[in-house]
Coordinates of C-alpha atoms and ligand atoms in Angstrom, one line a residue:
M39 CA 153.5 56.2 94.7
N40 CA 155.6 54.8 91.1
N41 CA 159.2 55.2 91.0
H42 CA 159.7 54.7 87.5
K43 CA 162.2 57.4 86.3
T44 CA 162.2 58.8 82.3
Y45 CA 164.6 60.8 81.0
V46 CA 162.5 63.9 79.3
W47 CA 164.1 67.4 79.1
S48 CA 167.2 67.1 77.4
F49 CA 169.9 69.0 78.4
L50 CA 169.1 71.9 75.9
G51 CA 165.7 71.8 76.8
R52 CA 166.6 72.3 80.1
L53 CA 168.8 74.9 79.6
S54 CA 166.5 76.9 77.0
H55 CA 164.1 77.0 79.7
W56 CA 166.3 78.2 82.4
L57 CA 167.3 81.0 80.0
L58 CA 164.2 81.9 78.8
V59 CA 163.4 82.3 82.8
I60 CA 166.7 84.7 83.6
S61 CA 165.8 86.6 79.9
F62 CA 162.6 87.2 80.8
F63 CA 162.8 88.5 84.7
A64 CA 165.6 90.3 83.9
C65 CA 163.9 92.8 80.8
Y66 CA 160.9 93.0 83.3
I67 CA 163.6 94.7 86.1
T68 CA 164.9 96.7 83.7
S69 CA 161.7 98.5 82.0
F70 CA 162.0 99.8 85.1
Y71 CA 164.8 102.5 84.1
E72 CA 164.6 104.2 81.0
E73 CA 168.6 104.7 81.1
L74 CA 168.5 100.9 80.4
L75 CA 166.6 101.3 78.0
T76 CA 168.6 99.9 75.3
L77 CA 169.4 96.8 78.1
H78 CA 165.9 96.1 78.2
V79 CA 165.4 95.9 74.3
S80 CA 167.9 93.5 73.5
L81 CA 167.1 91.1 76.5
G82 CA 163.4 91.3 74.8
I83 CA 165.7 90.4 71.7
F84 CA 167.2 87.2 73.5
V85 CA 163.7 86.3 74.7
F86 CA 161.9 86.3 71.5
G87 CA 165.3 84.4 70.1
M88 CA 163.9 81.8 73.2
L89 CA 160.5 81.7 72.6
L90 CA 161.7 81.2 68.4
K91 CA 163.7 78.0 69.8
K92 CA 160.6 76.7 71.2
I93 CA 158.7 76.3 68.0
V94 CA 161.0 75.9 65.9
W95 CA 162.5 72.9 68.9
G96 CA 158.5 71.2 68.6
I97 CA 159.4 70.1 65.4
I98 CA 163.3 69.0 65.6
G99 CA 163.4 69.0 69.3
P100 CA 163.1 65.9 71.2
K101 CA 160.0 63.5 71.7
Y102 CA 158.3 65.3 74.4
A103 CA 159.6 68.5 73.6
K104 CA 157.4 68.2 70.3
W105 CA 154.4 69.9 69.4
S106 CA 152.8 66.9 68.3
D107 CA 153.4 65.3 71.9
F108 CA 151.2 68.2 73.4
N109 CA 147.9 66.6 74.3
F110 CA 145.5 70.1 74.1
S111 CA 142.4 67.5 73.8
L112 CA 139.7 69.7 76.4
S113 CA 138.6 66.4 77.7
S114 CA 141.7 65.1 79.1
L115 CA 142.5 69.0 80.5
K116 CA 139.1 68.1 82.5
L117 CA 140.0 64.9 83.4
Y118 CA 143.4 65.5 84.2
F119 CA 142.3 68.0 86.9
V120 CA 139.8 65.4 88.1
K121 CA 142.3 63.0 88.5
K122 CA 144.5 65.1 90.7
I123 CA 141.9 65.6 93.4
E124 CA 140.9 62.3 93.5
D125 CA 144.0 60.2 93.5
R126 CA 147.1 62.2 95.0
Y127 CA 149.4 59.8 94.2
R128 CA 148.9 59.0 90.7
E129 CA 151.0 58.4 88.0
I130 CA 151.8 61.0 85.7
E131 CA 152.9 61.2 82.0
A132 CA 156.2 61.7 81.3
G133 CA 155.6 64.6 78.3
H134 CA 153.1 67.3 78.9
N135 CA 149.8 67.0 80.2
P136 CA 146.8 68.6 79.3
A137 CA 147.2 71.2 81.6
S138 CA 151.4 72.0 81.2
S139 CA 151.0 72.0 77.2
W140 CA 147.9 74.7 77.0
F141 CA 150.4 76.4 79.5
A142 CA 153.6 75.9 77.2
F143 CA 151.3 76.5 74.1
L144 CA 149.9 80.4 75.7
V145 CA 152.8 81.7 76.7
T146 CA 155.1 80.8 73.8
W147 CA 152.4 82.6 72.2
I148 CA 151.8 85.6 74.3
G149 CA 155.2 86.0 74.7
I150 CA 156.1 86.6 70.9
F151 CA 152.9 89.0 71.2
C152 CA 154.9 90.5 73.9
C153 CA 158.2 91.2 72.4
M154 CA 156.5 91.9 69.1
T155 CA 154.9 94.8 69.9
G156 CA 157.6 95.8 72.2
F157 CA 160.0 95.9 69.6
I158 CA 156.9 98.0 67.6
L159 CA 156.8 100.5 70.5
Y160 CA 160.5 101.3 70.4
G161 CA 159.7 102.2 67.2
I162 CA 156.9 104.6 67.5
Q163 CA 157.8 105.9 70.5
E164 CA 161.0 106.2 70.6
G165 CA 162.1 106.0 66.6
N166 CA 164.4 103.7 67.5
G167 CA 165.3 99.9 65.6
I168 CA 164.0 98.0 62.8
F169 CA 160.7 99.5 63.5
S170 CA 161.5 103.4 63.4
F171 CA 160.1 103.6 60.6
L172 CA 156.9 103.5 62.1
N173 CA 157.2 106.9 63.9
K174 CA 156.2 109.0 61.0
N175 CA 153.0 108.2 60.6
Y176 CA 152.0 106.4 64.1
Y177 CA 153.6 108.0 66.9
T178 CA 150.4 108.9 68.2
Y179 CA 149.7 105.5 69.1
M180 CA 152.6 105.4 71.8
Y181 CA 150.0 105.4 74.5
F182 CA 148.3 102.1 72.8
Y183 CA 151.4 100.2 72.1
E184 CA 152.5 101.0 75.5
D185 CA 149.2 99.5 77.1
I186 CA 149.0 96.6 75.1
H187 CA 152.8 96.0 75.3
I188 CA 152.9 96.3 79.4
L189 CA 149.3 94.7 79.7
S190 CA 150.4 91.1 77.8
V191 CA 153.5 91.4 80.5
Y192 CA 151.4 91.2 83.6
I193 CA 149.4 87.9 81.7
L194 CA 152.8 86.7 81.1
I195 CA 153.4 87.3 85.0
C196 CA 150.3 85.3 86.0
M197 CA 150.5 82.6 83.9
I198 CA 153.8 82.2 85.3
V199 CA 153.0 82.4 89.1
F200 CA 150.1 79.9 87.8
H201 CA 152.8 77.1 86.8
V202 CA 155.0 78.1 89.4
S203 CA 152.3 77.0 92.0
G204 CA 151.2 73.9 89.8
V205 CA 155.3 72.9 90.1
L206 CA 154.9 72.9 93.9
I207 CA 151.8 71.4 94.1
E208 CA 153.0 68.4 92.2
Q209 CA 156.5 68.7 94.5
F210 CA 155.0 68.9 97.9
Y211 CA 151.4 67.4 97.6
H212 CA 151.2 64.9 95.2
K213 CA 155.7 64.4 95.5
T214 CA 156.4 63.9 92.4
N215 CA 159.3 65.4 92.7
M216 CA 158.6 67.9 89.6
V217 CA 161.2 70.5 90.6
M218 CA 164.3 68.2 89.6
A219 CA 162.9 67.4 86.5
M220 CA 163.8 70.9 85.2
V221 CA 167.6 70.5 86.7
T222 CA 168.3 66.5 85.6
G223 CA 166.1 65.9 82.8
Y224 CA 164.8 62.9 85.1
K225 CA 160.9 63.1 85.4
K226 CA 159.0 60.3 88.6
A227 CA 157.0 59.1 85.6
K228 CA 156.6 56.2 83.3
G229 CA 158.0 56.1 79.4
S230 CA 160.6 55.8 77.0
D231 CA 163.8 57.8 77.7
I232 CA 164.6 60.8 75.4
Q233 CA 168.0 60.0 73.0
P234 CA 169.1 63.8 71.6
R235 CA 170.4 63.0 68.6
F236 CA 174.0 64.9 67.5
K237 CA 172.6 67.3 64.6
M238 CA 169.7 68.3 67.2
I239 CA 172.3 69.1 70.0
F240 CA 174.6 70.6 66.9
W241 CA 172.0 72.7 66.1
G242 CA 170.7 73.7 69.3
S243 CA 173.7 74.5 70.9
F244 CA 174.6 76.8 67.5
Y245 CA 170.9 78.5 67.7
T246 CA 171.7 79.4 71.3
L247 CA 175.0 80.7 70.6
L248 CA 173.4 82.2 68.0
V249 CA 170.9 84.1 70.3
F250 CA 174.1 84.9 72.6
A251 CA 175.9 86.5 69.4
V252 CA 172.4 88.6 68.7
F253 CA 171.8 90.4 72.3
S254 CA 175.5 90.8 72.2
Y255 CA 175.8 92.9 69.2
A256 CA 172.7 94.6 70.1
Y257 CA 173.7 95.8 72.9
F258 CA 177.1 96.6 72.9
I259 CA 177.6 97.9 69.0
P260 CA 177.0 101.1 68.9
E261 CA 173.9 102.1 66.0
N262 CA 173.1 98.7 65.3
I263 CA 170.2 98.0 63.6
F264 CA 168.3 97.1 66.4
I265 CA 168.6 99.9 68.3
K266 CA 169.6 102.9 66.0
S267 CA 167.4 106.2 66.4
K268 CA 165.8 107.9 63.1
F269 CA 166.4 110.7 64.9
E270 CA 170.0 112.8 64.2
K271 CA 171.8 115.3 66.0
I272 CA 170.5 119.2 64.7
D273 CA 173.1 121.6 64.2
Y274 CA 171.0 124.8 65.8
K275 CA 174.0 126.8 65.4
A276 CA 174.1 126.3 61.4
L277 CA 170.2 126.0 61.8
H278 CA 169.4 129.7 63.3
K279 CA 172.4 131.3 64.7
D280 CA 170.8 133.8 67.0
F281 CA 168.4 131.1 68.7
Q282 CA 171.5 129.4 69.5
F283 CA 173.3 132.3 70.6
E284 CA 170.2 134.1 72.7
C285 CA 169.4 131.0 74.3
S286 CA 171.8 129.5 75.3
D287 CA 173.3 132.3 77.8
C288 CA 171.7 131.7 80.6
H289 CA 170.8 128.0 80.4
N290 CA 171.5 125.1 78.1
L291 CA 169.3 125.6 74.4
I292 CA 166.4 124.3 74.8
P293 CA 165.7 122.6 72.0
P294 CA 162.6 123.6 70.0
H295 CA 160.6 120.8 69.6
L296 CA 159.7 119.8 73.6
L297 CA 157.2 122.9 73.6
P298 CA 153.8 123.4 71.7
K299 CA 154.1 126.5 69.2
E300 CA 152.0 128.6 71.8
S301 CA 154.4 128.4 74.9
W302 CA 157.0 129.5 72.4
I303 CA 154.8 132.5 71.6
K304 CA 153.7 133.5 75.1
L305 CA 157.8 132.7 76.0
M306 CA 158.5 135.0 73.5
N307 CA 155.8 138.3 74.1
E308 CA 157.0 137.3 78.1
Q309 CA 160.8 137.7 77.4
S310 CA 161.3 141.2 79.4
D311 CA 160.1 139.1 82.1
H312 CA 161.6 135.6 81.7
Y313 CA 162.2 134.7 85.0
D314 CA 163.1 137.8 86.5
E315 CA 165.0 138.6 83.8
D316 CA 165.0 140.8 80.8
L317 CA 166.1 139.1 77.7
E318 CA 166.1 142.8 76.1
L319 CA 165.6 141.3 72.4
E320 CA 164.8 143.4 69.5
K321 CA 161.9 143.2 67.6
N322 CA 163.4 142.0 64.6
L323 CA 165.6 139.5 66.8
S324 CA 162.8 138.6 68.4
D325 CA 160.6 138.0 65.9
S326 CA 162.8 135.7 63.7
I327 CA 163.8 133.7 66.6
T328 CA 159.7 133.3 67.4
K329 CA 159.6 132.4 64.1
Y330 CA 161.9 129.8 64.1
L331 CA 160.8 128.0 67.5
V332 CA 157.2 127.7 66.2
E333 CA 158.2 126.3 63.2
N334 CA 159.9 123.7 64.9
S335 CA 157.8 123.6 67.6
A336 CA 156.7 120.3 69.4
E337 CA 153.4 120.0 67.0
N338 CA 156.1 119.2 64.1
S339 CA 158.2 116.3 65.9
T340 CA 157.3 113.1 66.3
R341 CA 159.5 112.7 69.4
E342 CA 157.9 110.8 72.8
A343 CA 159.0 113.8 74.4
S344 CA 157.7 115.9 71.9
Y345 CA 154.4 114.3 71.9
K346 CA 153.6 113.9 75.5
I347 CA 154.7 117.1 76.8
S348 CA 151.9 119.5 74.5
D349 CA 149.4 116.6 75.4
E350 CA 150.1 117.5 78.8
I351 CA 150.2 121.2 78.1
K352 CA 147.5 121.4 75.4
N353 CA 146.7 125.1 75.0
S354 CA 147.5 126.2 78.4
K355 CA 150.5 128.3 77.5
K356 CA 152.9 126.8 80.1
F357 CA 156.3 126.7 79.1
T358 CA 158.6 125.2 82.2
I359 CA 159.1 121.6 81.1
S360 CA 160.7 120.7 84.3
D361 CA 157.1 122.0 86.1
T362 CA 154.6 119.5 83.8
L363 CA 154.2 116.5 85.4
Y364 CA 155.3 114.0 82.8
W365 CA 158.6 115.6 83.4
K366 CA 158.4 115.1 87.3
D367 CA 156.9 111.8 86.7
I368 CA 160.2 110.6 84.7
H369 CA 162.4 111.9 87.1
K370 CA 160.9 111.1 90.5
N371 CA 163.7 108.5 91.3
I372 CA 166.3 111.1 91.2
P373 CA 167.2 112.7 95.0
K374 CA 166.3 116.4 95.2
D375 CA 170.2 117.2 96.2
I376 CA 171.8 115.8 92.9
F377 CA 170.0 118.4 91.0
K378 CA 171.9 121.2 93.3
S379 CA 174.8 119.4 93.2
D380 CA 177.5 121.0 91.5
E381 CA 177.8 118.9 88.5
V382 CA 173.8 120.2 87.7
E383 CA 173.4 123.1 89.7
N384 CA 169.5 123.4 88.8
K385 CA 167.1 121.1 86.9
S386 CA 166.6 123.3 83.9
N387 CA 170.2 122.1 83.4
C388 CA 169.0 119.1 81.5
V389 CA 172.3 119.2 80.1
A390 CA 173.9 118.0 83.1
C391 CA 172.4 114.3 82.2
H392 CA 171.5 114.2 79.2
K393 CA 175.0 114.8 76.5
D394 CA 173.3 115.6 73.6
F395 CA 170.4 117.5 74.0
E396 CA 171.5 120.8 72.8
E397 CA 172.0 118.5 69.2
G398 CA 168.2 117.7 70.5
I399 CA 168.8 114.4 71.7
L400 CA 166.7 113.1 74.8
S401 CA 167.8 109.3 73.9
D402 CA 167.8 107.0 76.7
S403 CA 171.2 106.0 75.2
N404 CA 172.8 109.4 76.3
I405 CA 171.9 109.9 79.7
I406 CA 174.9 110.2 81.9
Y407 CA 173.7 109.5 85.8
P408 CA 174.5 109.8 87.6
P409 CA 176.1 113.1 86.1
K410 CA 180.0 114.0 86.1
K411 CA 181.0 117.3 85.9
Ligands
HEC582 C1 170.3 115.0 87.2 C2 170.3 114.9 86.1 C3 169.2 115.2 85.2 C4 169.1 116.1 84.5 C5 169.5 117.6 85.0 C6 167.7 116.3 83.8 N1 167.2 114.9 83.6 FE1 165.9 113.8 82.2 N2 166.7 112.2 82.6 C7 167.3 111.9 83.5 C8 167.4 110.2 84.0 C9 168.4 109.7 85.1 C10 166.2 109.9 83.1 C11 166.2 108.2 82.9 C12 165.2 108.3 83.9 C13 164.3 107.1 84.1 O1 164.9 106.8 85.1 O2 163.2 106.8 83.7 C14 165.6 111.2 82.2 C15 164.9 111.1 81.0 C16 164.6 112.2 80.7 C17 163.9 111.9 79.7 C18 162.4 110.8 78.7 C19 164.0 110.1 78.0 C20 163.4 108.9 77.2 O3 163.8 108.4 76.2 O4 161.6 108.9 77.4 C21 163.4 113.1 79.0 C22 161.9 113.7 78.2 C23 163.8 113.7 79.8 N3 164.8 113.1 80.7 C24 164.0 115.3 80.2 C25 164.4 116.0 80.5 C26 164.5 117.7 80.4 C27 163.7 118.2 79.6 C28 165.4 118.4 81.4 C29 165.7 119.4 81.5 C30 164.6 120.8 81.5 C31 166.1 117.1 82.4 N4 165.5 115.8 81.5 C32 167.0 117.5 82.9 C33 168.0 112.7 84.8 C34 168.2 114.0 84.4
HEC583 C1 169.2 136.3 80.7 C2 169.5 134.6 81.2 C3 168.3 134.0 80.2 C4 168.4 133.9 79.0 C5 169.0 135.1 78.1 C6 167.3 133.4 78.2 N1 166.7 132.5 79.4 FE1 165.3 131.3 79.7 N2 165.3 130.5 81.0 C7 166.7 132.0 82.7 C8 166.3 131.3 83.9 C9 166.7 132.0 84.9 C10 165.5 130.3 83.7 C11 164.8 129.6 84.5 C12 165.5 128.4 84.7 C13 166.9 128.5 85.6 O1 166.9 128.9 86.3 O2 167.7 128.1 84.7 C14 164.7 130.3 82.1 C15 164.6 128.7 82.1 C16 163.6 128.7 80.6 C17 163.0 127.6 80.1 C18 162.2 126.9 81.2 C19 163.4 125.7 81.1 C20 162.8 124.9 82.3 O3 163.2 124.2 83.5 O4 161.7 124.1 81.6 C21 162.6 127.9 79.0 C22 161.8 126.9 77.7 C23 163.8 129.0 78.7 N3 164.3 129.3 79.4 C24 163.6 129.3 77.2 C25 164.1 130.2 76.3 C26 164.4 131.1 75.6 C27 163.6 130.4 73.9 C28 165.8 132.0 75.2 C29 166.1 133.1 74.2 C30 164.8 133.6 73.7 C31 166.2 132.2 76.9 N4 165.1 131.4 77.7 C32 167.1 132.8 76.8 C33 167.2 132.8 81.8 C34 167.8 133.2 80.5

């Protein structure tokens, strides 16, 4: 067993490594909560910033972080594994070995791909952020982008499991004390110590602070370019007074873009038996409201909810939104008694949790949960 010690990972390099680990997992966890989408996207920006740093650091950073110091030769990769199996207490390399070179390279680029598909999905599906302009023409691709975004995450997670197993094998089988290398910066290997220069430390620190600043801007500043929605509040009272007046008497106003055309026509045809109520609308009034609902139905909207609800309802002409699988799935984590609580009363009272629901806004950043009176 060798007793050499080499300083291989600079403080900034180690810091970036752990910041990347933390932000990646925080990003993963927040992805399960729709109301945390803004945080999820802001964390995604942080991860993206750290990955970009890795690329630039590989050009301007210290010796062992440089891409030019990586070993991508496939024959060395084979040799690396042969040696690993044959010689338990072999001498290891100070910088990236062929396996970790490939790992770092692939993780960086798949990570960047994952972040990019996330930003595009945020634009296409939610109409939010710098790619919100894509929503208009490409909203029907929302399922596709969601799938590849999720797929790339799970590829990354598999790679991380692989990476951690490799480190643990080094630690406990080869006894190279690999875990501590990313903590102290020292590796039990032969090589020359790195000597980070002032300029490198200055720009590295400046960049890291910049990533924190961009993250804070995205998360804390309302209506910022990374988060801003292309959808604005709709003043239904100004657009169609009768619709607003007649349809918000017993429950909150339901934006026309949440249901497809055929559902609205059916609902209006059955107005004398509307959930055991008779709406008693005169023909003129009813025709005018129907016309307005049809003109602004889900077919004419590029919103996520419009697309997903009408995709499910299709021609079945159903119109109880809270009965759709889409609705049930999104709200499955909400305990039943919350819908019966004084604050909500019943599940059709969307406005109890969706603050600007009656202005047509369903965005995650407008969800108040748990609901307040
Ligand atoms: C008790 C509170 C509550 C009520 C009432 C409620 N919601 Fe929600 N809704 C939520 C929460 C919380 C989420 C985020 C769920 C998650 O964790 O993913 C959500 C998410 C949604 C989403 C997805 C938002 C997005 O950005 O993709 C839609 C669409 C939605 N609700 C529609 C409705 C409609 C329509 C109604 C009324 C029929 C309604 N909700 C009633 C709490 C509520
Ligand atoms: C006389 C009272 C009354 C009026 C007026 C009324 N509704 Fe309703 N509506 C109900 C009831 C009751 C329900 C069942 C859910 C509930 O209890 O809130 C309901 C449910 C709905 C739902 C399904 C909500 C869900 O949970 O997905 C839609 C859509 C709807 N109404 C549309 C309209 C429209 C459009 C108008 C105006 C033309 C209208 N309603 C006027 C009483 C009314």
